[in-house]
Amino acid sequence: MRAQKKPIQAVATWVRRQPPKVKAFLAVVSGMTALVFLRFIVNDHDNLFVAAEAVHAIGVSVLIYKLMKEKTCAGLSLKSQELTAIFLAVRLYCSFVMEYDIHTLLDTATLGTTLWVIYMIRFKLRSSYMEDKDNFAIYYVLVPCAVLALAIHPSTSHNILNRILWALCVYLEAVSVLPQLRVMQNTKIVEPFTAHYVFALGVARFLSCAHWVLQVLDTRGRLLTALGYGLWPSMVLLSEIVQTFILADFCYYYVKSIFGGQLVLRLPSGVV
């Protein structure tokens, strides 16, 4: 007699058997349900943005713990960390010259820890760095993001260079995780600390996306007008949605693995 499946395993099995269109529909429904839930339990939706940056900082802290405890950087993408440092540094500069607030302090802390992770991978733990697996060409994202920033950026009264840089950090943030996903795609096996870090990124991206979507709904679209005219407001919202969906597939397998009691995450072919 076969053992009875746990509810979460039964649901996961059912979802896995569905065609791509059904999976996409379920993902959209799940996202909308989560947004409705957040809209009712969070009074000030600006707190979602702060929470997103805090979760990102927690994810980086997990990496620091991994590097200090296990003395290995296997499974980590140096290129993703470098892209993260670039967009954080640019955003930090823009925050100082355009709008200094609590996000500036959070970005400062996250940038500092990210630079420390880069230092550890490049110098202290170089022997365990999987350079052959970290084969995503950075210019594939840097060049398109730079071109896009030149073409589509805020239409505020700030200096044109600052507006272009602000757009650049928005676009870079949306795709900075791609090299890390490539590493996981190449290895197929993700050890716990790296999985926790990437899942934290996924949660942070969702909270940031929820912040923008709920703000647009609460202001009945006036927020988009406040951001400027042209394509820029739509691109901000699109960037948030893109970076959320980039990590959605991985987060699904992460949650499934956790509920299944697996410490090491094994990714099927085609994931990320």
GROMACS .gro file of C-alpha atoms in nm:
model
  272
    1MET     CA    1   0.000   0.000   0.000
    2ARG     CA    2   0.146   0.337  -0.104
    3ALA     CA    3   0.219   0.598   0.160
    4GLN     CA    4  -0.021   0.888   0.169
    5LYS     CA    5   0.130   1.203   0.018
    6LYS     CA    6   0.146   1.519   0.226
    7PRO     CA    7  -0.093   1.793   0.105
    8ILE     CA    8   0.193   2.019  -0.006
    9GLN     CA    9   0.352   1.734  -0.203
   10ALA     CA   10   0.019   1.644  -0.364
   11VAL     CA   11  -0.036   2.006  -0.472
   12ALA     CA   12   0.322   2.034  -0.601
   13THR     CA   13   0.281   1.715  -0.802
   14TRP     CA   14  -0.047   1.839  -0.950
   15VAL     CA   15   0.104   2.177  -1.043
   16ARG     CA   16   0.409   2.013  -1.202
   17ARG     CA   17   0.183   1.805  -1.428
   18GLN     CA   18  -0.004   2.107  -1.563
   19PRO     CA   19   0.074   2.258  -1.905
   20PRO     CA   20   0.273   2.584  -1.918
   21LYS     CA   21  -0.035   2.801  -1.976
   22VAL     CA   22  -0.204   2.666  -1.664
   23LYS     CA   23   0.114   2.717  -1.460
   24ALA     CA   24   0.137   3.077  -1.580
   25PHE     CA   25  -0.227   3.134  -1.490
   26LEU     CA   26  -0.175   2.986  -1.141
   27ALA     CA   27   0.132   3.207  -1.091
   28VAL     CA   28  -0.065   3.519  -1.182
   29VAL     CA   29  -0.354   3.422  -0.953
   30SER     CA   30  -0.112   3.350  -0.667
   31GLY     CA   31   0.061   3.684  -0.717
   32MET     CA   32  -0.268   3.875  -0.722
   33THR     CA   33  -0.386   3.694  -0.409
   34ALA     CA   34  -0.064   3.787  -0.228
   35LEU     CA   35  -0.103   4.151  -0.337
   36VAL     CA   36  -0.460   4.166  -0.206
   37PHE     CA   37  -0.342   4.013   0.122
   38LEU     CA   38  -0.060   4.269   0.158
   39ARG     CA   39  -0.292   4.556   0.071
   40PHE     CA   40  -0.516   4.481   0.368
   41ILE     CA   41  -0.253   4.398   0.632
   42VAL     CA   42   0.006   4.669   0.553
   43ASN     CA   43  -0.121   5.019   0.629
   44ASP     CA   44   0.174   5.215   0.491
   45HIS     CA   45   0.283   5.055   0.164
   46ASP     CA   46   0.615   5.243   0.177
   47ASN     CA   47   0.707   4.992   0.448
   48LEU     CA   48   0.708   4.722   0.180
   49PHE     CA   49   0.999   4.894   0.006
   50VAL     CA   50   1.192   4.919   0.331
   51ALA     CA   51   1.111   4.552   0.400
   52ALA     CA   52   1.238   4.458   0.052
   53GLU     CA   53   1.576   4.619   0.116
   54ALA     CA   54   1.591   4.467   0.464
   55VAL     CA   55   1.527   4.118   0.324
   56HIS     CA   56   1.798   4.177   0.062
   57ALA     CA   57   2.038   4.269   0.343
   58ILE     CA   58   1.940   3.950   0.529
   59GLY     CA   59   2.014   3.749   0.215
   60VAL     CA   60   2.361   3.900   0.191
   61SER     CA   61   2.411   3.824   0.563
   62VAL     CA   62   2.337   3.458   0.485
   63LEU     CA   63   2.614   3.468   0.226
   64ILE     CA   64   2.856   3.618   0.479
   65TYR     CA   65   2.771   3.339   0.723
   66LYS     CA   66   2.832   3.081   0.450
   67LEU     CA   67   3.169   3.229   0.357
   68MET     CA   68   3.285   3.256   0.717
   69LYS     CA   69   3.157   2.917   0.838
   70GLU     CA   70   3.218   2.691   0.540
   71LYS     CA   71   3.519   2.876   0.395
   72THR     CA   72   3.396   2.818   0.042
   73CYS     CA   73   3.224   3.024  -0.226
   74ALA     CA   74   3.124   2.726  -0.443
   75GLY     CA   75   2.792   2.785  -0.614
   76LEU     CA   76   2.811   3.164  -0.590
   77SER     CA   77   2.829   3.396  -0.889
   78LEU     CA   78   3.095   3.665  -0.861
   79LYS     CA   79   2.940   3.840  -1.160
   80SER     CA   80   2.601   3.869  -0.989
   81GLN     CA   81   2.768   4.020  -0.685
   82GLU     CA   82   2.955   4.268  -0.905
   83LEU     CA   83   2.635   4.370  -1.086
   84THR     CA   84   2.466   4.411  -0.747
   85ALA     CA   85   2.751   4.632  -0.624
   86ILE     CA   86   2.729   4.844  -0.940
   87PHE     CA   87   2.357   4.914  -0.917
   88LEU     CA   88   2.377   4.974  -0.540
   89ALA     CA   89   2.667   5.218  -0.583
   90VAL     CA   90   2.482   5.405  -0.859
   91ARG     CA   91   2.160   5.411  -0.657
   92LEU     CA   92   2.350   5.532  -0.351
   93TYR     CA   93   2.500   5.819  -0.549
   94CYS     CA   94   2.157   5.911  -0.688
   95SER     CA   95   2.008   5.896  -0.338
   96PHE     CA   96   2.264   6.145  -0.209
   97VAL     CA   97   2.207   6.394  -0.491
   98MET     CA   98   1.834   6.339  -0.548
   99GLU     CA   99   1.654   6.207  -0.238
  100TYR     CA  100   1.834   6.118   0.085
  101ASP     CA  101   1.619   5.895   0.311
  102ILE     CA  102   1.617   5.565   0.501
  103HIS     CA  103   1.669   5.375   0.177
  104THR     CA  104   2.009   5.545   0.154
  105LEU     CA  105   2.114   5.396   0.488
  106LEU     CA  106   1.993   5.048   0.391
  107ASP     CA  107   2.169   5.068   0.055
  108THR     CA  108   2.492   5.176   0.229
  109ALA     CA  109   2.484   4.872   0.457
  110THR     CA  110   2.397   4.633   0.173
  111LEU     CA  111   2.668   4.776  -0.054
  112GLY     CA  112   2.927   4.737   0.221
  113THR     CA  113   2.842   4.371   0.278
  114THR     CA  114   2.825   4.303  -0.097
  115LEU     CA  115   3.174   4.448  -0.145
  116TRP     CA  116   3.299   4.225   0.137
  117VAL     CA  117   3.148   3.919  -0.037
  118ILE     CA  118   3.321   4.020  -0.362
  119TYR     CA  119   3.652   4.058  -0.178
  120MET     CA  120   3.616   3.711  -0.022
  121ILE     CA  121   3.535   3.545  -0.355
  122ARG     CA  122   3.810   3.724  -0.548
  123PHE     CA  123   4.093   3.688  -0.300
  124LYS     CA  124   4.036   3.481   0.014
  125LEU     CA  125   3.831   3.193  -0.129
  126ARG     CA  126   3.939   3.208  -0.494
  127SER     CA  127   4.034   2.839  -0.501
  128SER     CA  128   3.670   2.732  -0.445
  129TYR     CA  129   3.522   2.979  -0.695
  130MET     CA  130   3.350   2.792  -0.981
  131GLU     CA  131   3.468   3.023  -1.258
  132ASP     CA  132   3.385   2.776  -1.534
  133LYS     CA  133   3.021   2.764  -1.418
  134ASP     CA  134   2.998   3.143  -1.375
  135ASN     CA  135   3.006   3.193  -1.751
  136PHE     CA  136   2.736   3.456  -1.803
  137ALA     CA  137   2.885   3.749  -1.998
  138ILE     CA  138   2.817   4.067  -1.797
  139TYR     CA  139   2.815   4.287  -2.107
  140TYR     CA  140   2.498   4.103  -2.216
  141VAL     CA  141   2.314   4.300  -1.946
  142LEU     CA  142   2.538   4.605  -1.895
  143VAL     CA  143   2.524   4.727  -2.255
  144PRO     CA  144   2.146   4.686  -2.309
  145CYS     CA  145   2.074   4.847  -1.969
  146ALA     CA  146   2.301   5.142  -2.050
  147VAL     CA  147   2.140   5.192  -2.391
  148LEU     CA  148   1.793   5.164  -2.238
  149ALA     CA  149   1.885   5.417  -1.967
  150LEU     CA  150   2.002   5.664  -2.231
  151ALA     CA  151   1.677   5.624  -2.422
  152ILE     CA  152   1.426   5.596  -2.135
  153HIS     CA  153   1.488   5.778  -1.807
  154PRO     CA  154   1.300   6.005  -1.564
  155SER     CA  155   1.170   6.339  -1.691
  156THR     CA  156   1.220   6.521  -1.360
  157SER     CA  157   1.403   6.850  -1.305
  158HIS     CA  158   1.725   6.680  -1.190
  159ASN     CA  159   2.050   6.685  -1.386
  160ILE     CA  160   2.028   6.472  -1.702
  161LEU     CA  161   2.328   6.258  -1.599
  162ASN     CA  162   2.169   6.179  -1.263
  163ARG     CA  163   1.843   6.083  -1.431
  164ILE     CA  164   2.021   5.847  -1.669
  165LEU     CA  165   2.215   5.690  -1.382
  166TRP     CA  166   1.893   5.642  -1.184
  167ALA     CA  167   1.738   5.461  -1.481
  168LEU     CA  168   2.053   5.249  -1.517
  169CYS     CA  169   2.034   5.123  -1.158
  170VAL     CA  170   1.664   5.037  -1.200
  171TYR     CA  171   1.733   4.830  -1.511
  172LEU     CA  172   2.047   4.666  -1.368
  173GLU     CA  173   1.868   4.562  -1.051
  174ALA     CA  174   1.604   4.383  -1.257
  175VAL     CA  175   1.860   4.153  -1.423
  176SER     CA  176   2.149   4.141  -1.175
  177VAL     CA  177   2.054   3.792  -1.056
  178LEU     CA  178   2.084   3.634  -1.404
  179PRO     CA  179   2.452   3.523  -1.363
  180GLN     CA  180   2.363   3.354  -1.033
  181LEU     CA  181   2.077   3.170  -1.200
  182ARG     CA  182   2.318   3.061  -1.477
  183VAL     CA  183   2.554   2.913  -1.216
  184MET     CA  184   2.266   2.717  -1.061
  185GLN     CA  185   2.151   2.609  -1.404
  186ASN     CA  186   2.500   2.475  -1.479
  187THR     CA  187   2.540   2.289  -1.149
  188LYS     CA  188   2.176   2.168  -1.106
  189ILE     CA  189   2.242   2.127  -0.732
  190VAL     CA  190   2.211   2.426  -0.498
  191GLU     CA  191   2.347   2.398  -0.145
  192PRO     CA  192   2.136   2.540   0.143
  193PHE     CA  193   2.302   2.877   0.207
  194THR     CA  194   2.305   2.974  -0.161
  195ALA     CA  195   1.941   2.864  -0.191
  196HIS     CA  196   1.846   3.075   0.114
  197TYR     CA  197   2.023   3.376  -0.038
  198VAL     CA  198   1.851   3.348  -0.377
  199PHE     CA  199   1.514   3.289  -0.210
  200ALA     CA  200   1.569   3.604  -0.002
  201LEU     CA  201   1.632   3.791  -0.327
  202GLY     CA  202   1.306   3.653  -0.465
  203VAL     CA  203   1.113   3.769  -0.158
  204ALA     CA  204   1.279   4.111  -0.172
  205ARG     CA  205   1.192   4.148  -0.541
  206PHE     CA  206   0.829   4.053  -0.475
  207LEU     CA  207   0.796   4.301  -0.186
  208SER     CA  208   0.947   4.577  -0.399
  209CYS     CA  209   0.711   4.491  -0.686
  210ALA     CA  210   0.414   4.481  -0.445
  211HIS     CA  211   0.513   4.826  -0.316
  212TRP     CA  212   0.497   4.980  -0.663
  213VAL     CA  213   0.181   4.800  -0.775
  214LEU     CA  214  -0.008   4.888  -0.455
  215GLN     CA  215   0.111   5.248  -0.468
  216VAL     CA  216  -0.019   5.278  -0.824
  217LEU     CA  217  -0.354   5.128  -0.721
  218ASP     CA  218  -0.385   5.348  -0.410
  219THR     CA  219  -0.315   5.666  -0.606
  220ARG     CA  220  -0.534   5.547  -0.896
  221GLY     CA  221  -0.246   5.588  -1.137
  222ARG     CA  222  -0.136   5.932  -1.017
  223LEU     CA  223   0.197   5.788  -0.901
  224LEU     CA  224   0.287   5.704  -1.259
  225THR     CA  225   0.220   6.065  -1.357
  226ALA     CA  226   0.434   6.187  -1.067
  227LEU     CA  227   0.725   5.978  -1.194
  228GLY     CA  228   0.722   6.174  -1.518
  229TYR     CA  229   0.586   6.137  -1.866
  230GLY     CA  230   0.667   5.912  -2.162
  231LEU     CA  231   0.771   5.548  -2.121
  232TRP     CA  232   0.966   5.586  -1.794
  233PRO     CA  233   0.678   5.523  -1.547
  234SER     CA  234   0.577   5.208  -1.733
  235MET     CA  235   0.939   5.089  -1.748
  236VAL     CA  236   0.978   5.126  -1.370
  237LEU     CA  237   0.673   4.907  -1.313
  238LEU     CA  238   0.779   4.662  -1.584
  239SER     CA  239   1.129   4.630  -1.434
  240GLU     CA  240   0.980   4.540  -1.095
  241ILE     CA  241   0.754   4.278  -1.250
  242VAL     CA  242   1.035   4.130  -1.464
  243GLN     CA  243   1.275   4.082  -1.173
  244THR     CA  244   0.997   3.917  -0.970
  245PHE     CA  245   0.911   3.667  -1.242
  246ILE     CA  246   1.280   3.591  -1.310
  247LEU     CA  247   1.303   3.437  -0.961
  248ALA     CA  248   0.949   3.299  -0.932
  249ASP     CA  249   1.035   2.955  -1.074
  250PHE     CA  250   1.330   2.908  -0.839
  251CYS     CA  251   1.125   3.019  -0.536
  252TYR     CA  252   0.861   2.758  -0.620
  253TYR     CA  253   1.118   2.476  -0.614
  254TYR     CA  254   1.279   2.621  -0.302
  255VAL     CA  255   0.950   2.614  -0.108
  256LYS     CA  256   0.874   2.267  -0.240
  257SER     CA  257   1.219   2.146  -0.129
  258ILE     CA  258   1.182   2.298   0.219
  259PHE     CA  259   0.842   2.139   0.277
  260GLY     CA  260   0.978   1.812   0.143
  261GLY     CA  261   1.253   1.815   0.408
  262GLN     CA  262   1.538   1.838   0.155
  263LEU     CA  263   1.841   2.038   0.264
  264VAL     CA  264   2.000   2.041  -0.081
  265LEU     CA  265   1.791   2.184  -0.364
  266ARG     CA  266   1.800   1.984  -0.688
  267LEU     CA  267   1.672   2.171  -0.990
  268PRO     CA  268   1.508   1.986  -1.278
  269SER     CA  269   1.616   2.057  -1.635
  270GLY     CA  270   1.486   2.383  -1.776
  271VAL     CA  271   1.450   2.560  -1.442
  272VAL     CA  272   1.610   2.907  -1.423
   0.00000   0.00000   0.00000
